[in-house]
Amino acid sequence: MRLTGVETRVVEIPLVSPFRTSFGTETVRQVLVVRAVTEDAEGWGECGASESPLYSSEYTTGAAVMLERFFLPAIRTAQQALGDDFASQHVSPALDAFKGHRLSKSALETAILDAQLRAQGVSFASALGAVRDSVPCGVSLGITDTIDQLLDDVAASLDAGYLRIKLKIEPGWDIGAVRAVRERFGDIDLQVDANAAYRRSDIRLLAGLDAFDLTLLEQPLPADDLLGHAALARAISTPICLDESITSARAAAAAIELGACSIVNIKPGRVGGYLEARRVHDLCAAHEIPVWCGGMLETGIGRAANVALAALPGFTMPGDTSASERYYATDLTEPFRLVNGRISVPQGHGLGVTPIAEVLERFTVRRAWHPLSA
Ligand code: OSB
Ligand code: MG
């Protein structure tokens, strides 16, 4: 393929309700949207980073700078060397010398992969190896001011049809919240996510979660504390799932071998893209480690790709692939809808969805065009 250029946009879309985690509260999703233009098609990607580097070290403005200053020049060089043979599998090798910045790399690779697949007339789902045409969905519920508000959120999510509930927890909002939800809703599929808010000294406290038969405890400790997660996994009966710690297939292999987790949350952006995400999936499948697809409050662009990924055979647990309306009154694409707790996998070429020009324009706060062909 021949890339003629890449457009980057910073988009700001209001969330339908504030999303509070142990690391902060988001009310507006600020997202870098990438459009890759080739001679035959154009493709889209979005960056999982938000306005501030609170989930990981990346943030939206930094992502835009990484693309402009480092990634796009490297892509230009790769394309000059490869000519028409240049394709999406060359993106990650071309960017590999630059440390980290995986969410940003993923946005660019996804846009280029989308352009390629649209030109080839192939869907993301079939390119990745999907085996189902809809995926079971869960919902991730933020911390609220009161337990009553949380119970209302859980009730509304169950009414909407979500098949499992994930509660965000932090010190002071953990055992009590879980107990209240269990007492009120009984035997639902329930899990919790701490976003690294605890320390090894909290093992006794976290063991208190064992009484509530949770499906999993996600990322209780800091991302780089694999040994701590392994020690915790030996000390409690609730299965440990890792999110922030799993930055690559190599990191997943280490976590599994150390016994740091028995379940993996695969977020394609966090591992640098959908091609690496598929490698994490394959590795976990080989070790009989169940995986599920995480979320980063994606617009329809990222959601389309996540839903395609979640249709791979090893994704045996409901993911954080909720319907558009759980996040946005107006999504950038046609909204994804929940039907019987599931979302349909797009079947069109590439992502199978395209941003609605007028909506994209309305929410765009900055844009830049970067020509790539000489
Ligand atoms: O840890 O899974 C997380 C959102 C932003 C950053 C990190 C996380 C999340 C979520 C929301 O839990 C998942 C979703 O997109 O619904
Ligand atoms: Mg998480």
Coordinates of C-alpha atoms and ligand atoms in Angstrom, one line a residue:
M1 CA 0.0 0.0 0.0
R2 CA 1.0 3.6 -0.3
L3 CA 0.2 6.0 2.5
T4 CA -0.3 9.5 1.3
G5 CA -0.7 11.0 4.8
V6 CA -2.0 10.8 8.3
E7 CA -4.5 13.2 10.0
T8 CA -4.4 13.5 13.8
R9 CA -7.3 15.1 15.7
V10 CA -7.8 15.8 19.3
V11 CA -11.5 15.1 20.1
E12 CA -13.4 15.9 23.3
I13 CA -16.6 14.1 23.9
P14 CA -18.7 14.4 27.1
L15 CA -19.3 11.2 29.0
V16 CA -22.9 10.6 30.0
S17 CA -21.8 10.3 33.6
P18 CA -18.5 10.9 35.4
F19 CA -16.2 7.8 35.5
R20 CA -14.3 7.7 38.8
T21 CA -11.5 5.2 39.4
S22 CA -8.7 5.0 42.1
F23 CA -6.6 7.3 39.8
G24 CA -9.1 10.0 39.0
T25 CA -12.4 11.1 37.6
E26 CA -13.2 11.6 33.9
T27 CA -16.1 13.7 32.7
V28 CA -15.0 14.3 29.2
R29 CA -13.1 11.8 27.1
Q30 CA -10.3 13.6 25.4
V31 CA -9.0 11.2 22.6
L32 CA -6.5 11.3 19.8
V33 CA -8.2 10.1 16.6
V34 CA -5.9 9.0 13.7
R35 CA -6.9 8.8 10.1
A36 CA -4.5 7.0 7.7
V37 CA -5.0 7.9 4.0
T38 CA -3.8 5.6 1.3
E39 CA -4.3 5.7 -2.4
D40 CA -7.1 3.0 -2.1
A41 CA -8.8 3.6 1.2
E42 CA -8.6 5.4 4.5
G43 CA -8.5 3.9 8.0
W44 CA -9.2 4.9 11.5
G45 CA -7.6 4.4 14.9
E46 CA -8.0 5.9 18.4
C47 CA -5.5 6.3 21.2
G48 CA -6.5 4.9 24.6
A49 CA -4.7 7.7 26.5
S50 CA -6.7 10.4 28.1
E51 CA -5.9 14.0 29.1
S52 CA -3.6 13.2 32.0
P53 CA -1.1 10.4 32.5
L54 CA -3.0 8.7 35.3
Y55 CA -3.7 5.2 34.0
S56 CA -0.3 4.9 32.4
S57 CA 2.5 7.3 31.5
E58 CA 0.8 8.3 28.2
Y59 CA -1.6 11.3 27.7
T60 CA -3.3 12.7 24.6
T61 CA -1.1 15.7 23.9
G62 CA 2.0 13.5 24.4
A63 CA 0.5 10.9 22.0
A64 CA 0.1 13.6 19.3
V65 CA 3.7 14.7 19.7
M66 CA 5.0 11.1 19.6
L67 CA 3.2 10.6 16.2
E68 CA 4.3 13.9 14.8
R69 CA 7.9 13.9 15.9
F70 CA 8.9 10.3 15.9
F71 CA 6.4 7.7 14.6
L72 CA 5.4 9.4 11.3
P73 CA 8.9 10.1 10.2
A74 CA 9.8 6.5 11.0
I75 CA 6.8 5.3 8.9
R76 CA 7.9 7.6 6.1
T77 CA 11.3 6.0 6.1
A78 CA 9.9 2.4 6.2
Q79 CA 7.6 3.2 3.3
Q80 CA 10.5 4.7 1.3
A81 CA 12.5 1.4 1.9
L82 CA 9.6 -0.9 1.1
G83 CA 7.7 0.9 -1.5
D84 CA 4.3 -0.7 -2.4
D85 CA 5.2 -3.7 -0.2
F86 CA 4.7 -1.5 2.9
A87 CA 1.9 -2.9 5.0
S88 CA 0.5 -2.9 8.5
Q89 CA 2.8 -5.6 9.8
H90 CA 5.7 -3.2 9.2
V91 CA 4.4 -0.5 11.5
S92 CA 5.3 -2.1 14.8
P93 CA 8.9 -3.0 13.7
A94 CA 9.3 0.5 12.3
L95 CA 8.4 2.0 15.7
D96 CA 10.1 -0.6 17.9
A97 CA 13.2 1.5 18.6
F98 CA 11.0 4.0 20.4
K99 CA 10.5 2.9 24.0
G100 CA 7.0 2.6 25.4
H101 CA 4.1 4.7 24.1
R102 CA 2.2 1.6 23.2
L103 CA -1.3 3.3 23.3
S104 CA 0.0 5.8 20.7
K105 CA 1.7 3.1 18.6
S106 CA -1.6 1.2 18.6
A107 CA -3.6 4.1 17.4
L108 CA -1.4 4.5 14.3
E109 CA -1.1 0.8 13.6
T110 CA -4.8 0.4 13.9
A111 CA -5.5 3.2 11.4
I112 CA -3.0 1.7 8.9
L113 CA -4.4 -1.8 9.4
D114 CA -7.9 -0.5 8.9
A115 CA -7.0 1.2 5.6
Q116 CA -5.3 -2.0 4.4
L117 CA -8.2 -4.2 5.3
R118 CA -10.7 -1.8 3.7
A119 CA -8.7 -1.8 0.5
Q120 CA -8.5 -5.7 0.6
G121 CA -12.2 -6.0 1.4
V122 CA -11.6 -7.9 4.7
S123 CA -13.2 -7.3 8.1
F124 CA -11.1 -6.8 11.3
A125 CA -12.9 -9.9 12.7
S126 CA -11.9 -12.2 9.9
A127 CA -8.3 -10.8 9.7
L128 CA -7.8 -11.4 13.5
G129 CA -9.4 -14.9 13.4
A130 CA -12.8 -14.3 15.0
V131 CA -15.0 -17.4 15.6
R132 CA -18.3 -15.7 16.7
D133 CA -20.5 -13.0 15.3
S134 CA -21.5 -11.4 18.7
V135 CA -19.7 -11.1 22.0
P136 CA -21.0 -11.2 25.6
C137 CA -20.6 -7.9 27.4
G138 CA -19.9 -6.7 30.9
V139 CA -19.9 -3.2 32.3
S140 CA -17.3 -1.4 34.4
L141 CA -18.9 0.8 37.1
G142 CA -17.0 3.7 38.7
I143 CA -16.8 4.7 42.3
T144 CA -19.8 6.7 43.5
D145 CA -20.4 9.1 46.4
T146 CA -22.7 6.7 48.2
I147 CA -23.5 3.0 48.2
D148 CA -27.1 3.7 47.3
Q149 CA -25.9 5.3 44.0
L150 CA -23.7 2.3 43.3
L151 CA -26.7 0.0 43.9
D152 CA -28.7 2.1 41.4
D153 CA -25.9 1.8 38.8
V154 CA -25.8 -2.0 39.3
A155 CA -29.5 -2.3 39.0
A156 CA -29.6 -0.2 35.8
S157 CA -26.8 -2.2 34.3
L158 CA -28.5 -5.5 35.0
D159 CA -31.8 -4.1 33.6
A160 CA -29.9 -3.1 30.5
G161 CA -28.8 -6.8 30.1
Y162 CA -25.1 -6.7 31.1
L163 CA -23.9 -10.2 31.8
R164 CA -21.3 -9.3 34.4
I165 CA -20.6 -6.3 36.7
K166 CA -17.2 -4.9 37.4
L167 CA -16.8 -2.5 40.3
K168 CA -13.9 -0.1 40.6
I169 CA -12.4 -0.3 44.1
E170 CA -9.9 1.6 46.1
P171 CA -8.9 1.7 49.8
G172 CA -12.1 2.7 51.7
W173 CA -14.3 1.6 48.8
D174 CA -13.9 -2.1 48.6
I175 CA -15.3 -4.7 51.0
G176 CA -18.3 -2.5 51.9
A177 CA -19.2 -1.9 48.3
V178 CA -18.8 -5.5 47.3
R179 CA -20.8 -6.7 50.3
A180 CA -23.7 -4.3 49.5
V181 CA -23.9 -5.4 45.9
R182 CA -23.8 -9.1 46.8
E183 CA -26.4 -8.7 49.5
R184 CA -28.8 -6.8 47.1
F185 CA -28.2 -8.7 43.9
G186 CA -27.2 -12.2 45.0
D187 CA -25.4 -14.6 42.6
I188 CA -24.5 -12.2 39.7
D189 CA -21.2 -12.5 37.9
L190 CA -19.2 -9.9 39.9
Q191 CA -15.6 -8.7 39.7
V192 CA -13.5 -5.8 41.0
D193 CA -10.7 -3.6 39.5
A194 CA -8.3 -1.7 41.8
N195 CA -6.1 0.0 39.1
A196 CA -3.0 -0.6 41.3
A197 CA -4.4 1.2 44.3
Y198 CA -3.2 -1.4 46.9
R199 CA 0.2 -2.5 48.3
R200 CA 1.6 -5.8 49.4
S201 CA 0.9 -4.7 53.0
D202 CA -2.8 -4.9 52.1
I203 CA -2.8 -8.7 51.6
R204 CA -4.9 -9.3 54.7
L205 CA -7.5 -6.7 53.7
L206 CA -7.7 -8.1 50.1
A207 CA -8.2 -11.6 51.6
G208 CA -11.4 -10.2 52.9
L209 CA -12.8 -10.2 49.4
D210 CA -12.6 -14.0 49.3
A211 CA -15.9 -14.2 51.2
F212 CA -17.8 -12.8 48.2
D213 CA -17.1 -15.3 45.5
L214 CA -15.8 -12.7 43.0
T215 CA -14.9 -13.8 39.5
L216 CA -11.6 -12.0 39.7
L217 CA -9.6 -9.2 41.3
E218 CA -8.1 -7.0 38.6
Q219 CA -4.7 -5.3 39.1
P220 CA -4.6 -4.8 42.9
L221 CA -0.9 -3.8 43.0
P222 CA 1.4 -1.6 41.0
A223 CA 2.1 -2.6 37.4
D224 CA 5.7 -3.5 38.0
D225 CA 5.0 -5.7 41.1
L226 CA 4.6 -9.1 39.5
L227 CA 6.2 -10.8 42.5
G228 CA 3.7 -9.1 44.8
H229 CA 0.8 -10.3 42.6
A230 CA 2.3 -13.8 42.8
A231 CA 2.5 -13.6 46.6
L232 CA -1.1 -12.3 46.7
A233 CA -2.3 -15.1 44.4
R234 CA -0.9 -17.7 46.8
A235 CA -2.5 -16.0 49.8
I236 CA -6.1 -15.5 48.6
S237 CA -8.6 -17.6 46.8
T238 CA -10.0 -14.9 44.5
P239 CA -8.4 -15.3 41.1
I240 CA -6.0 -12.4 40.1
C241 CA -6.4 -10.8 36.7
L242 CA -3.8 -8.4 35.4
D243 CA -4.4 -5.3 33.3
E244 CA -1.7 -2.6 33.7
S245 CA 1.1 -5.2 34.2
I246 CA 0.6 -6.8 30.8
T247 CA 2.3 -4.6 28.3
S248 CA 3.3 -7.3 25.8
A249 CA 3.2 -11.0 25.1
R250 CA 6.6 -11.2 26.8
A251 CA 5.2 -9.6 29.9
A252 CA 2.2 -12.0 29.8
A253 CA 4.6 -15.0 29.6
A254 CA 6.5 -13.7 32.7
A255 CA 3.3 -13.1 34.7
I256 CA 1.9 -16.5 33.9
E257 CA 5.2 -18.3 34.7
L258 CA 5.5 -16.4 38.0
G259 CA 1.9 -17.3 39.0
A260 CA 1.1 -13.6 39.2
C261 CA -2.3 -14.0 37.5
S262 CA -4.7 -16.7 36.3
I263 CA -6.7 -14.5 34.0
V264 CA -5.6 -11.7 31.6
N265 CA -7.4 -8.5 30.6
I266 CA -6.3 -7.8 27.0
K267 CA -6.4 -4.2 26.0
P268 CA -5.0 -3.9 22.5
G269 CA -3.7 -0.4 23.1
R270 CA -1.9 -1.3 26.2
V271 CA 0.2 -3.9 24.4
G272 CA 0.8 -1.7 21.3
G273 CA -1.9 -2.9 18.9
Y274 CA -4.2 -5.6 17.7
L275 CA -1.4 -7.7 16.2
E276 CA 0.4 -8.0 19.6
A277 CA -3.0 -8.4 21.3
R278 CA -3.6 -11.5 19.2
R279 CA -0.1 -12.8 20.3
V280 CA -1.1 -12.3 23.9
H281 CA -4.3 -14.2 23.2
D282 CA -2.5 -17.1 21.6
L283 CA 0.0 -17.3 24.4
C284 CA -2.7 -17.3 27.0
A285 CA -4.7 -19.9 25.1
A286 CA -1.6 -22.1 25.0
H287 CA -1.4 -21.8 28.9
E288 CA -5.1 -22.3 29.3
I289 CA -5.4 -18.8 30.8
P290 CA -8.8 -17.2 30.1
V291 CA -8.8 -13.7 28.6
W292 CA -11.3 -11.0 28.2
C293 CA -11.2 -7.7 26.3
G294 CA -10.7 -4.6 28.4
G295 CA -11.8 -1.1 27.6
M296 CA -10.6 2.5 27.7
L297 CA -13.9 4.3 27.2
E298 CA -13.5 3.9 23.5
T299 CA -15.6 5.7 20.9
G300 CA -17.1 3.6 18.2
I301 CA -13.8 3.5 16.4
G302 CA -11.9 1.6 19.1
R303 CA -15.0 -0.3 20.1
A304 CA -15.4 -1.8 16.6
A305 CA -11.9 -3.2 16.8
N306 CA -12.3 -4.4 20.4
V307 CA -15.5 -6.2 19.6
A308 CA -13.8 -8.0 16.7
L309 CA -10.9 -9.0 18.9
A310 CA -13.3 -10.2 21.6
A311 CA -14.7 -12.7 19.1
L312 CA -11.5 -14.7 19.1
P313 CA -11.8 -18.2 20.6
G314 CA -9.8 -17.6 23.8
F315 CA -12.0 -14.7 24.9
T316 CA -14.2 -16.8 27.1
M317 CA -15.3 -14.2 29.6
P318 CA -17.5 -11.1 29.1
G319 CA -15.4 -8.0 28.4
D320 CA -15.6 -4.2 29.1
T321 CA -17.1 -3.9 25.7
S322 CA -20.3 -2.0 26.7
A323 CA -22.8 -0.3 24.4
S324 CA -22.1 3.2 23.1
E325 CA -24.9 4.7 25.2
R326 CA -23.1 3.6 28.4
Y327 CA -20.5 6.2 27.6
Y328 CA -21.8 8.7 25.1
A329 CA -25.1 10.4 24.2
T330 CA -23.6 10.8 20.7
D331 CA -20.8 8.4 19.6
L332 CA -18.5 9.2 16.8
T333 CA -19.8 6.3 14.8
E334 CA -23.2 4.6 14.5
P335 CA -23.8 3.5 18.1
F336 CA -23.0 -0.1 19.3
R337 CA -26.1 -1.6 20.9
L338 CA -26.6 -4.2 23.5
V339 CA -29.0 -7.0 22.5
N340 CA -29.5 -9.8 25.1
G341 CA -26.3 -8.8 26.8
R342 CA -24.3 -9.1 23.6
I343 CA -22.9 -6.8 20.9
S344 CA -22.7 -7.8 17.2
V345 CA -19.3 -8.0 15.6
P346 CA -19.1 -5.6 12.7
Q347 CA -18.9 -7.5 9.4
G348 CA -18.0 -4.7 7.0
H349 CA -14.6 -4.1 5.5
G350 CA -11.9 -3.0 8.0
L351 CA -13.5 -1.8 11.2
G352 CA -16.9 -1.9 9.6
V353 CA -17.8 1.5 11.0
T354 CA -16.7 5.0 10.1
P355 CA -16.9 8.2 12.1
I356 CA -19.9 10.4 11.1
A357 CA -18.2 13.5 9.6
E358 CA -20.5 16.0 11.2
V359 CA -20.2 14.5 14.7
L360 CA -16.4 14.2 14.4
E361 CA -16.2 17.8 13.3
R362 CA -18.4 19.0 16.2
F363 CA -16.2 17.3 18.8
T364 CA -12.8 18.1 17.2
V365 CA -10.7 20.7 19.1
R366 CA -7.4 20.4 17.1
R367 CA -6.4 18.8 13.9
A368 CA -3.2 18.4 11.8
W369 CA -2.5 16.8 8.5
H370 CA 0.9 15.1 8.0
P371 CA 1.7 14.3 4.4
L372 CA 3.8 11.1 4.0
S373 CA 4.4 10.7 0.3
A374 CA 7.2 12.8 -1.2
Ligands
OSB1 O1 -8.7 -0.3 34.3 O2 -10.0 -1.2 32.9 C1 -9.5 -0.2 33.4 C2 -11.2 2.9 31.8 C3 -10.1 3.7 31.6 C4 -8.9 3.3 32.1 C5 -8.7 2.0 32.7 C6 -9.8 1.2 32.8 C7 -11.0 1.6 32.4 C8 -12.3 0.8 32.6 C9 -13.4 1.2 31.8 O3 -12.4 0.0 33.5 C10 -13.7 0.1 30.8 C11 -14.6 0.5 29.7 O4 -14.1 1.1 28.7 O5 -15.8 0.3 29.9
MG2 MG -8.4 -2.4 34.6

